[in-house]
Amino acid sequence: MASTRRKRRTKHRGNAAGMVETRGRTGRKPTGAERKPAGRGSGRGSRMDRFAKPPSWRSSFNRALIAAAVFVAASILILKQKPIAGVAFGVFLVLFYTPLTFYTDSFFYKRRQAKLSGQGKT
């Protein structure tokens, strides 16, 4: 009798939510080059790096532009204002939001730096 040799199939087990969980790697251990590097974007470290930089006028201006664009689009589309009035409103918002966001970021940056320097003394 001729036997048919089939490749062994891996088992997939579903859980109560219906998700299929695979077993994962079962062969040899990965080498150092095959492992995922724990660099940027890994958890809390990248967030702390972002807050460690002092605020800049450019970042405040970019944030003000984004906020003004959202408000202009909302005023034209939702509030049915004329486009010229909406754009004028947007220019005012950029001029208002830029220093507001810069000084707010400066306040929080100085507070964070004081907190970090206080931790080092204790």
mmCIF file of N, CA and C in Angstrom:
data_model
loop_
_atom_site.group_PDB
_atom_site.id
_atom_site.type_symbol
_atom_site.label_atom_id
_atom_site.label_comp_id
_atom_site.label_asym_id
_atom_site.label_seq_id
_atom_site.Cartn_x
_atom_site.Cartn_y
_atom_site.Cartn_z
ATOM 1 N N MET A 1 0.836 -1.165 0.000
ATOM 2 C CA MET A 1 0.000 0.000 0.000
ATOM 3 C C MET A 1 0.890 1.239 0.000
ATOM 4 N N ALA A 2 0.603 2.144 -0.910
ATOM 5 C CA ALA A 2 1.390 3.370 -1.005
ATOM 6 C C ALA A 2 0.895 4.378 0.028
ATOM 7 N N SER A 3 1.838 4.930 0.756
ATOM 8 C CA SER A 3 1.453 5.925 1.775
ATOM 9 C C SER A 3 1.675 7.327 1.226
ATOM 10 N N THR A 4 0.765 8.209 1.537
ATOM 11 C CA THR A 4 0.908 9.595 1.101
ATOM 12 C C THR A 4 1.522 10.388 2.247
ATOM 13 N N ARG A 5 2.603 11.063 1.922
ATOM 14 C CA ARG A 5 3.302 11.827 2.954
ATOM 15 C C ARG A 5 2.812 13.277 2.903
ATOM 16 N N ARG A 6 2.155 13.692 3.934
ATOM 17 C CA ARG A 6 1.692 15.073 4.017
ATOM 18 C C ARG A 6 2.574 15.859 4.966
ATOM 19 N N LYS A 7 2.698 17.138 4.679
ATOM 20 C CA LYS A 7 3.413 18.018 5.585
ATOM 21 C C LYS A 7 2.544 18.241 6.821
ATOM 22 N N ARG A 8 3.164 18.210 7.967
ATOM 23 C CA ARG A 8 2.415 18.408 9.203
ATOM 24 C C ARG A 8 1.875 19.836 9.252
ATOM 25 N N ARG A 9 0.601 19.958 9.556
ATOM 26 C CA ARG A 9 -0.042 21.279 9.617
ATOM 27 C C ARG A 9 0.040 21.807 11.036
ATOM 28 N N THR A 10 0.313 23.092 11.150
ATOM 29 C CA THR A 10 0.367 23.690 12.482
ATOM 30 C C THR A 10 -1.041 23.925 12.979
ATOM 31 N N LYS A 11 -1.197 23.888 14.262
ATOM 32 C CA LYS A 11 -2.521 24.056 14.853
ATOM 33 C C LYS A 11 -2.807 25.520 15.094
ATOM 34 N N HIS A 12 -3.985 25.934 14.757
ATOM 35 C CA HIS A 12 -4.462 27.284 15.059
ATOM 36 C C HIS A 12 -5.622 27.133 16.030
ATOM 37 N N ARG A 13 -5.521 27.825 17.127
ATOM 38 C CA ARG A 13 -6.586 27.712 18.117
ATOM 39 C C ARG A 13 -7.305 29.038 18.229
ATOM 40 N N GLY A 14 -8.589 29.006 18.127
ATOM 41 C CA GLY A 14 -9.379 30.216 18.291
ATOM 42 C C GLY A 14 -9.721 30.425 19.751
ATOM 43 N N ASN A 15 -9.811 31.694 20.145
ATOM 44 C CA ASN A 15 -10.215 31.978 21.518
ATOM 45 C C ASN A 15 -11.686 32.369 21.552
ATOM 46 N N ALA A 16 -12.180 32.795 22.700
ATOM 47 C CA ALA A 16 -13.602 33.090 22.847
ATOM 48 C C ALA A 16 -14.049 34.260 21.980
ATOM 49 N N ALA A 17 -13.122 35.162 21.663
ATOM 50 C CA ALA A 17 -13.473 36.320 20.844
ATOM 51 C C ALA A 17 -13.436 36.004 19.359
ATOM 52 N N GLY A 18 -13.017 34.812 19.014
ATOM 53 C CA GLY A 18 -12.971 34.428 17.613
ATOM 54 C C GLY A 18 -11.643 34.714 16.945
ATOM 55 N N MET A 19 -10.665 35.203 17.697
ATOM 56 C CA MET A 19 -9.349 35.488 17.137
ATOM 57 C C MET A 19 -8.544 34.196 17.049
ATOM 58 N N VAL A 20 -7.816 34.035 15.963
ATOM 59 C CA VAL A 20 -6.992 32.847 15.795
ATOM 60 C C VAL A 20 -5.585 33.195 16.254
ATOM 61 N N GLU A 21 -5.102 32.450 17.237
ATOM 62 C CA GLU A 21 -3.776 32.700 17.766
ATOM 63 C C GLU A 21 -2.827 31.647 17.230
ATOM 64 N N THR A 22 -1.725 32.076 16.669
ATOM 65 C CA THR A 22 -0.737 31.127 16.181
ATOM 66 C C THR A 22 0.274 30.848 17.278
ATOM 67 N N ARG A 23 0.993 29.758 17.119
ATOM 68 C CA ARG A 23 1.920 29.340 18.162
ATOM 69 C C ARG A 23 3.151 30.211 18.233
ATOM 70 N N GLY A 24 3.523 30.859 17.186
ATOM 71 C CA GLY A 24 4.735 31.663 17.190
ATOM 72 C C GLY A 24 5.920 30.868 16.697
ATOM 73 N N ARG A 25 7.091 31.379 16.954
ATOM 74 C CA ARG A 25 8.311 30.758 16.447
ATOM 75 C C ARG A 25 8.634 29.513 17.256
ATOM 76 N N THR A 26 8.874 28.407 16.559
ATOM 77 C CA THR A 26 9.170 27.156 17.248
ATOM 78 C C THR A 26 10.538 26.618 16.886
ATOM 79 N N GLY A 27 11.248 27.289 15.988
ATOM 80 C CA GLY A 27 12.547 26.788 15.547
ATOM 81 C C GLY A 27 13.672 27.292 16.424
ATOM 82 N N ARG A 28 14.788 27.592 15.805
ATOM 83 C CA ARG A 28 15.962 28.041 16.547
ATOM 84 C C ARG A 28 15.748 29.450 17.094
ATOM 85 N N LYS A 29 16.570 29.829 18.054
ATOM 86 C CA LYS A 29 16.463 31.168 18.631
ATOM 87 C C LYS A 29 17.014 32.180 17.629
ATOM 88 N N PRO A 30 16.405 33.380 17.544
ATOM 89 C CA PRO A 30 16.895 34.372 16.588
ATOM 90 C C PRO A 30 18.259 34.916 16.993
ATOM 91 N N THR A 31 19.066 35.239 15.985
ATOM 92 C CA THR A 31 20.376 35.822 16.252
ATOM 93 C C THR A 31 20.215 37.284 16.609
ATOM 94 N N GLY A 32 21.305 37.927 16.974
ATOM 95 C CA GLY A 32 21.254 39.335 17.361
ATOM 96 C C GLY A 32 20.794 40.230 16.222
ATOM 97 N N ALA A 33 21.167 39.899 14.983
ATOM 98 C CA ALA A 33 20.771 40.716 13.838
ATOM 99 C C ALA A 33 19.294 40.532 13.494
ATOM 100 N N GLU A 34 18.732 39.369 13.835
ATOM 101 C CA GLU A 34 17.332 39.101 13.504
ATOM 102 C C GLU A 34 16.362 39.699 14.507
ATOM 103 N N ARG A 35 16.851 40.001 15.701
ATOM 104 C CA ARG A 35 15.966 40.579 16.717
ATOM 105 C C ARG A 35 15.602 41.995 16.346
ATOM 106 N N LYS A 36 14.426 42.426 16.815
ATOM 107 C CA LYS A 36 13.987 43.795 16.547
ATOM 108 C C LYS A 36 14.765 44.743 17.441
ATOM 109 N N PRO A 37 15.333 45.798 16.866
ATOM 110 C CA PRO A 37 16.038 46.755 17.712
ATOM 111 C C PRO A 37 15.055 47.590 18.529
ATOM 112 N N ALA A 38 15.385 47.829 19.777
ATOM 113 C CA ALA A 38 14.524 48.636 20.658
ATOM 114 C C ALA A 38 14.970 50.088 20.571
ATOM 115 N N GLY A 39 14.718 50.716 19.441
ATOM 116 C CA GLY A 39 15.154 52.088 19.213
ATOM 117 C C GLY A 39 14.029 53.070 19.385
ATOM 118 N N ARG A 40 13.942 54.014 18.453
ATOM 119 C CA ARG A 40 12.915 55.051 18.528
ATOM 120 C C ARG A 40 11.524 54.466 18.429
ATOM 121 N N GLY A 41 10.593 55.137 19.081
ATOM 122 C CA GLY A 41 9.211 54.721 18.997
ATOM 123 C C GLY A 41 8.854 53.587 19.927
ATOM 124 N N SER A 42 9.780 53.230 20.817
ATOM 125 C CA SER A 42 9.480 52.118 21.710
ATOM 126 C C SER A 42 9.020 52.647 23.057
ATOM 127 N N GLY A 43 7.743 52.859 23.170
ATOM 128 C CA GLY A 43 7.142 53.172 24.463
ATOM 129 C C GLY A 43 7.385 54.581 24.940
ATOM 130 N N ARG A 44 7.720 54.688 26.207
ATOM 131 C CA ARG A 44 7.784 55.959 26.896
ATOM 132 C C ARG A 44 9.038 56.757 26.577
ATOM 133 N N GLY A 45 10.106 56.109 26.140
ATOM 134 C CA GLY A 45 11.365 56.804 25.898
ATOM 135 C C GLY A 45 11.267 57.874 24.828
ATOM 136 N N SER A 46 10.602 57.593 23.725
ATOM 137 C CA SER A 46 10.500 58.578 22.652
ATOM 138 C C SER A 46 9.630 59.754 23.072
ATOM 139 N N ARG A 47 8.629 59.496 23.910
ATOM 140 C CA ARG A 47 7.783 60.586 24.383
ATOM 141 C C ARG A 47 8.577 61.515 25.285
ATOM 142 N N MET A 48 9.420 60.965 26.126
ATOM 143 C CA MET A 48 10.226 61.793 27.009
ATOM 144 C C MET A 48 11.248 62.588 26.203
ATOM 145 N N ASP A 49 11.783 62.012 25.124
ATOM 146 C CA ASP A 49 12.714 62.744 24.273
ATOM 147 C C ASP A 49 12.034 63.935 23.619
ATOM 148 N N ARG A 50 10.781 63.763 23.222
ATOM 149 C CA ARG A 50 10.058 64.852 22.578
ATOM 150 C C ARG A 50 9.818 65.992 23.554
ATOM 151 N N PHE A 51 9.531 65.665 24.807
ATOM 152 C CA PHE A 51 9.279 66.709 25.795
ATOM 153 C C PHE A 51 10.568 67.327 26.313
ATOM 154 N N ALA A 52 11.719 66.723 26.052
ATOM 155 C CA ALA A 52 12.982 67.257 26.536
ATOM 156 C C ALA A 52 13.466 68.424 25.689
ATOM 157 N N LYS A 53 12.932 68.581 24.479
ATOM 158 C CA LYS A 53 13.356 69.684 23.614
ATOM 159 C C LYS A 53 12.639 70.965 24.009
ATOM 160 N N PRO A 54 13.346 72.089 24.017
ATOM 161 C CA PRO A 54 12.676 73.351 24.346
ATOM 162 C C PRO A 54 11.712 73.758 23.232
ATOM 163 N N PRO A 55 10.666 74.510 23.571
ATOM 164 C CA PRO A 55 9.696 74.911 22.548
ATOM 165 C C PRO A 55 10.309 75.910 21.570
ATOM 166 N N SER A 56 9.778 75.916 20.357
ATOM 167 C CA SER A 56 10.267 76.850 19.346
ATOM 168 C C SER A 56 9.084 77.596 18.737
ATOM 169 N N TRP A 57 9.394 78.763 18.178
ATOM 170 C CA TRP A 57 8.346 79.554 17.520
ATOM 171 C C TRP A 57 7.822 78.839 16.291
ATOM 172 N N ARG A 58 8.702 78.086 15.618
ATOM 173 C CA ARG A 58 8.278 77.376 14.413
ATOM 174 C C ARG A 58 7.231 76.307 14.732
ATOM 175 N N SER A 59 7.471 75.535 15.795
ATOM 176 C CA SER A 59 6.499 74.503 16.157
ATOM 177 C C SER A 59 5.182 75.139 16.605
ATOM 178 N N SER A 60 5.268 76.277 17.294
ATOM 179 C CA SER A 60 4.053 76.973 17.713
ATOM 180 C C SER A 60 3.293 77.511 16.503
ATOM 181 N N PHE A 61 4.024 78.017 15.522
ATOM 182 C CA PHE A 61 3.384 78.532 14.308
ATOM 183 C C PHE A 61 2.700 77.406 13.536
ATOM 184 N N ASN A 62 3.384 76.255 13.433
ATOM 185 C CA ASN A 62 2.783 75.106 12.731
ATOM 186 C C ASN A 62 1.518 74.637 13.428
ATOM 187 N N ARG A 63 1.543 74.589 14.745
ATOM 188 C CA ARG A 63 0.368 74.172 15.492
ATOM 189 C C ARG A 63 -0.773 75.178 15.313
ATOM 190 N N ALA A 64 -0.440 76.462 15.288
ATOM 191 C CA ALA A 64 -1.455 77.496 15.081
ATOM 192 C C ALA A 64 -2.052 77.393 13.673
ATOM 193 N N LEU A 65 -1.223 77.091 12.682
ATOM 194 C CA LEU A 65 -1.727 76.928 11.315
ATOM 195 C C LEU A 65 -2.717 75.773 11.221
ATOM 196 N N ILE A 66 -2.397 74.669 11.871
ATOM 197 C CA ILE A 66 -3.299 73.513 11.832
ATOM 198 C C ILE A 66 -4.624 73.851 12.500
ATOM 199 N N ALA A 67 -4.560 74.478 13.667
ATOM 200 C CA ALA A 67 -5.787 74.842 14.386
ATOM 201 C C ALA A 67 -6.615 75.837 13.581
ATOM 202 N N ALA A 68 -5.953 76.809 12.968
ATOM 203 C CA ALA A 68 -6.669 77.812 12.180
ATOM 204 C C ALA A 68 -7.313 77.176 10.949
ATOM 205 N N ALA A 69 -6.626 76.236 10.315
ATOM 206 C CA ALA A 69 -7.195 75.567 9.145
ATOM 207 C C ALA A 69 -8.448 74.789 9.523
ATOM 208 N N VAL A 70 -8.428 74.145 10.682
ATOM 209 C CA VAL A 70 -9.611 73.411 11.136
ATOM 210 C C VAL A 70 -10.763 74.371 11.398
ATOM 211 N N PHE A 71 -10.463 75.484 12.062
ATOM 212 C CA PHE A 71 -11.515 76.448 12.364
ATOM 213 C C PHE A 71 -12.059 77.125 11.110
ATOM 214 N N VAL A 72 -11.195 77.422 10.149
ATOM 215 C CA VAL A 72 -11.656 78.043 8.897
ATOM 216 C C VAL A 72 -12.565 77.073 8.151
ATOM 217 N N ALA A 73 -12.147 75.817 8.060
ATOM 218 C CA ALA A 73 -12.974 74.828 7.368
ATOM 219 C C ALA A 73 -14.316 74.665 8.069
ATOM 220 N N ALA A 74 -14.299 74.648 9.399
ATOM 221 C CA ALA A 74 -15.551 74.503 10.144
ATOM 222 C C ALA A 74 -16.439 75.722 9.981
ATOM 223 N N SER A 75 -15.842 76.915 9.976
ATOM 224 C CA SER A 75 -16.666 78.121 9.855
ATOM 225 C C SER A 75 -17.289 78.241 8.468
ATOM 226 N N ILE A 76 -16.564 77.783 7.448
ATOM 227 C CA ILE A 76 -17.113 77.874 6.090
ATOM 228 C C ILE A 76 -18.138 76.757 5.846
ATOM 229 N N LEU A 77 -17.809 75.532 6.244
ATOM 230 C CA LEU A 77 -18.677 74.396 5.938
ATOM 231 C C LEU A 77 -19.862 74.273 6.897
ATOM 232 N N ILE A 78 -19.625 74.460 8.171
ATOM 233 C CA ILE A 78 -20.691 74.232 9.145
ATOM 234 C C ILE A 78 -21.485 75.502 9.426
ATOM 235 N N LEU A 79 -20.772 76.605 9.644
ATOM 236 C CA LEU A 79 -21.446 77.859 9.996
ATOM 237 C C LEU A 79 -21.885 78.665 8.777
ATOM 238 N N LYS A 80 -21.529 78.189 7.582
ATOM 239 C CA LYS A 80 -21.945 78.810 6.309
ATOM 240 C C LYS A 80 -21.498 80.267 6.191
ATOM 241 N N GLN A 81 -20.278 80.556 6.668
ATOM 242 C CA GLN A 81 -19.730 81.904 6.504
ATOM 243 C C GLN A 81 -19.161 82.058 5.100
ATOM 244 N N LYS A 82 -18.969 83.287 4.680
ATOM 245 C CA LYS A 82 -18.324 83.550 3.403
ATOM 246 C C LYS A 82 -16.844 83.185 3.516
ATOM 247 N N PRO A 83 -16.251 82.686 2.427
ATOM 248 C CA PRO A 83 -14.840 82.275 2.491
ATOM 249 C C PRO A 83 -13.886 83.397 2.906
ATOM 250 N N ILE A 84 -14.151 84.619 2.471
ATOM 251 C CA ILE A 84 -13.262 85.736 2.831
ATOM 252 C C ILE A 84 -13.310 85.977 4.335
ATOM 253 N N ALA A 85 -14.489 85.916 4.910
ATOM 254 C CA ALA A 85 -14.617 86.102 6.356
ATOM 255 C C ALA A 85 -13.936 84.957 7.107
ATOM 256 N N GLY A 86 -14.065 83.748 6.599
ATOM 257 C CA GLY A 86 -13.426 82.606 7.236
ATOM 258 C C GLY A 86 -11.907 82.689 7.198
ATOM 259 N N VAL A 87 -11.361 83.138 6.066
ATOM 260 C CA VAL A 87 -9.911 83.272 5.940
ATOM 261 C C VAL A 87 -9.405 84.400 6.843
ATOM 262 N N ALA A 88 -10.156 85.496 6.915
ATOM 263 C CA ALA A 88 -9.771 86.589 7.813
ATOM 264 C C ALA A 88 -9.772 86.109 9.263
ATOM 265 N N PHE A 89 -10.746 85.318 9.620
ATOM 266 C CA PHE A 89 -10.816 84.722 10.946
ATOM 267 C C PHE A 89 -9.605 83.811 11.176
ATOM 268 N N GLY A 90 -9.212 83.069 10.153
ATOM 269 C CA GLY A 90 -8.051 82.183 10.253
ATOM 270 C C GLY A 90 -6.755 82.938 10.467
ATOM 271 N N VAL A 91 -6.594 84.066 9.766
ATOM 272 C CA VAL A 91 -5.390 84.887 9.951
ATOM 273 C C VAL A 91 -5.328 85.409 11.383
ATOM 274 N N PHE A 92 -6.479 85.863 11.898
ATOM 275 C CA PHE A 92 -6.522 86.328 13.283
ATOM 276 C C PHE A 92 -6.151 85.194 14.251
ATOM 277 N N LEU A 93 -6.654 83.986 13.987
ATOM 278 C CA LEU A 93 -6.354 82.867 14.867
ATOM 279 C C LEU A 93 -4.873 82.507 14.845
ATOM 280 N N VAL A 94 -4.251 82.552 13.683
ATOM 281 C CA VAL A 94 -2.815 82.261 13.608
ATOM 282 C C VAL A 94 -2.037 83.283 14.422
ATOM 283 N N LEU A 95 -2.396 84.562 14.276
ATOM 284 C CA LEU A 95 -1.701 85.617 15.033
ATOM 285 C C LEU A 95 -1.963 85.501 16.534
ATOM 286 N N PHE A 96 -3.105 84.984 16.908
ATOM 287 C CA PHE A 96 -3.451 84.840 18.318
ATOM 288 C C PHE A 96 -2.861 83.566 18.918
ATOM 289 N N TYR A 97 -2.947 82.452 18.167
ATOM 290 C CA TYR A 97 -2.529 81.159 18.697
ATOM 291 C C TYR A 97 -1.011 80.972 18.749
ATOM 292 N N THR A 98 -0.264 81.604 17.866
ATOM 293 C CA THR A 98 1.178 81.382 17.832
ATOM 294 C C THR A 98 1.843 81.769 19.157
ATOM 295 N N PRO A 99 1.686 83.003 19.648
ATOM 296 C CA PRO A 99 2.312 83.298 20.940
ATOM 297 C C PRO A 99 1.674 82.538 22.098
ATOM 298 N N LEU A 100 0.360 82.297 21.992
ATOM 299 C CA LEU A 100 -0.322 81.569 23.062
ATOM 300 C C LEU A 100 0.270 80.173 23.232
ATOM 301 N N THR A 101 0.454 79.452 22.133
ATOM 302 C CA THR A 101 1.000 78.107 22.229
ATOM 303 C C THR A 101 2.478 78.130 22.610
ATOM 304 N N PHE A 102 3.220 79.129 22.146
ATOM 305 C CA PHE A 102 4.640 79.200 22.500
ATOM 306 C C PHE A 102 4.816 79.391 23.998
ATOM 307 N N TYR A 103 4.090 80.347 24.566
ATOM 308 C CA TYR A 103 4.250 80.609 25.997
ATOM 309 C C TYR A 103 3.656 79.493 26.856
ATOM 310 N N THR A 104 2.641 78.834 26.371
ATOM 311 C CA THR A 104 2.114 77.674 27.096
ATOM 312 C C THR A 104 3.132 76.547 27.093
ATOM 313 N N ASP A 105 3.732 76.267 25.934
ATOM 314 C CA ASP A 105 4.764 75.232 25.856
ATOM 315 C C ASP A 105 5.971 75.602 26.715
ATOM 316 N N SER A 106 6.340 76.888 26.734
ATOM 317 C CA SER A 106 7.468 77.336 27.556
ATOM 318 C C SER A 106 7.188 77.104 29.035
ATOM 319 N N PHE A 107 5.965 77.396 29.451
ATOM 320 C CA PHE A 107 5.595 77.191 30.849
ATOM 321 C C PHE A 107 5.738 75.731 31.238
ATOM 322 N N PHE A 108 5.185 74.840 30.407
ATOM 323 C CA PHE A 108 5.257 73.419 30.732
ATOM 324 C C PHE A 108 6.674 72.880 30.613
ATOM 325 N N TYR A 109 7.477 73.396 29.680
ATOM 326 C CA TYR A 109 8.865 72.971 29.545
ATOM 327 C C TYR A 109 9.659 73.364 30.783
ATOM 328 N N LYS A 110 9.493 74.599 31.248
ATOM 329 C CA LYS A 110 10.222 75.055 32.442
ATOM 330 C C LYS A 110 9.784 74.264 33.670
ATOM 331 N N ARG A 111 8.507 73.963 33.760
ATOM 332 C CA ARG A 111 8.010 73.195 34.892
ATOM 333 C C ARG A 111 8.586 71.779 34.884
ATOM 334 N N ARG A 112 8.666 71.158 33.692
ATOM 335 C CA ARG A 112 9.224 69.819 33.580
ATOM 336 C C ARG A 112 10.712 69.810 33.909
ATOM 337 N N GLN A 113 11.428 70.831 33.449
ATOM 338 C CA GLN A 113 12.856 70.905 33.735
ATOM 339 C C GLN A 113 13.112 71.097 35.230
ATOM 340 N N ALA A 114 12.283 71.912 35.877
ATOM 341 C CA ALA A 114 12.425 72.102 37.321
ATOM 342 C C ALA A 114 12.129 70.811 38.067
ATOM 343 N N LYS A 115 11.137 70.066 37.606
ATOM 344 C CA LYS A 115 10.789 68.798 38.235
ATOM 345 C C LYS A 115 11.915 67.791 38.075
ATOM 346 N N LEU A 116 12.522 67.737 36.870
ATOM 347 C CA LEU A 116 13.617 66.802 36.630
ATOM 348 C C LEU A 116 14.865 67.177 37.430
ATOM 349 N N SER A 117 15.135 68.470 37.570
ATOM 350 C CA SER A 117 16.295 68.877 38.359
ATOM 351 C C SER A 117 16.053 68.622 39.839
ATOM 352 N N GLY A 118 14.803 68.710 40.277
ATOM 353 C CA GLY A 118 14.473 68.400 41.661
ATOM 354 C C GLY A 118 14.604 66.923 41.970
ATOM 355 N N GLN A 119 14.337 66.065 40.982
ATOM 356 C CA GLN A 119 14.478 64.625 41.178
ATOM 357 C C GLN A 119 15.937 64.244 41.336
ATOM 358 N N GLY A 120 16.805 64.930 40.621
ATOM 359 C CA GLY A 120 18.228 64.601 40.694
ATOM 360 C C GLY A 120 18.838 64.924 42.051
ATOM 361 N N LYS A 121 18.303 65.904 42.768
ATOM 362 C CA LYS A 121 18.837 66.299 44.062
ATOM 363 C C LYS A 121 18.451 65.338 45.168
ATOM 364 N N THR A 122 17.330 64.682 45.032
ATOM 365 C CA THR A 122 16.809 63.850 46.108
ATOM 366 C C THR A 122 17.494 62.524 46.195
#
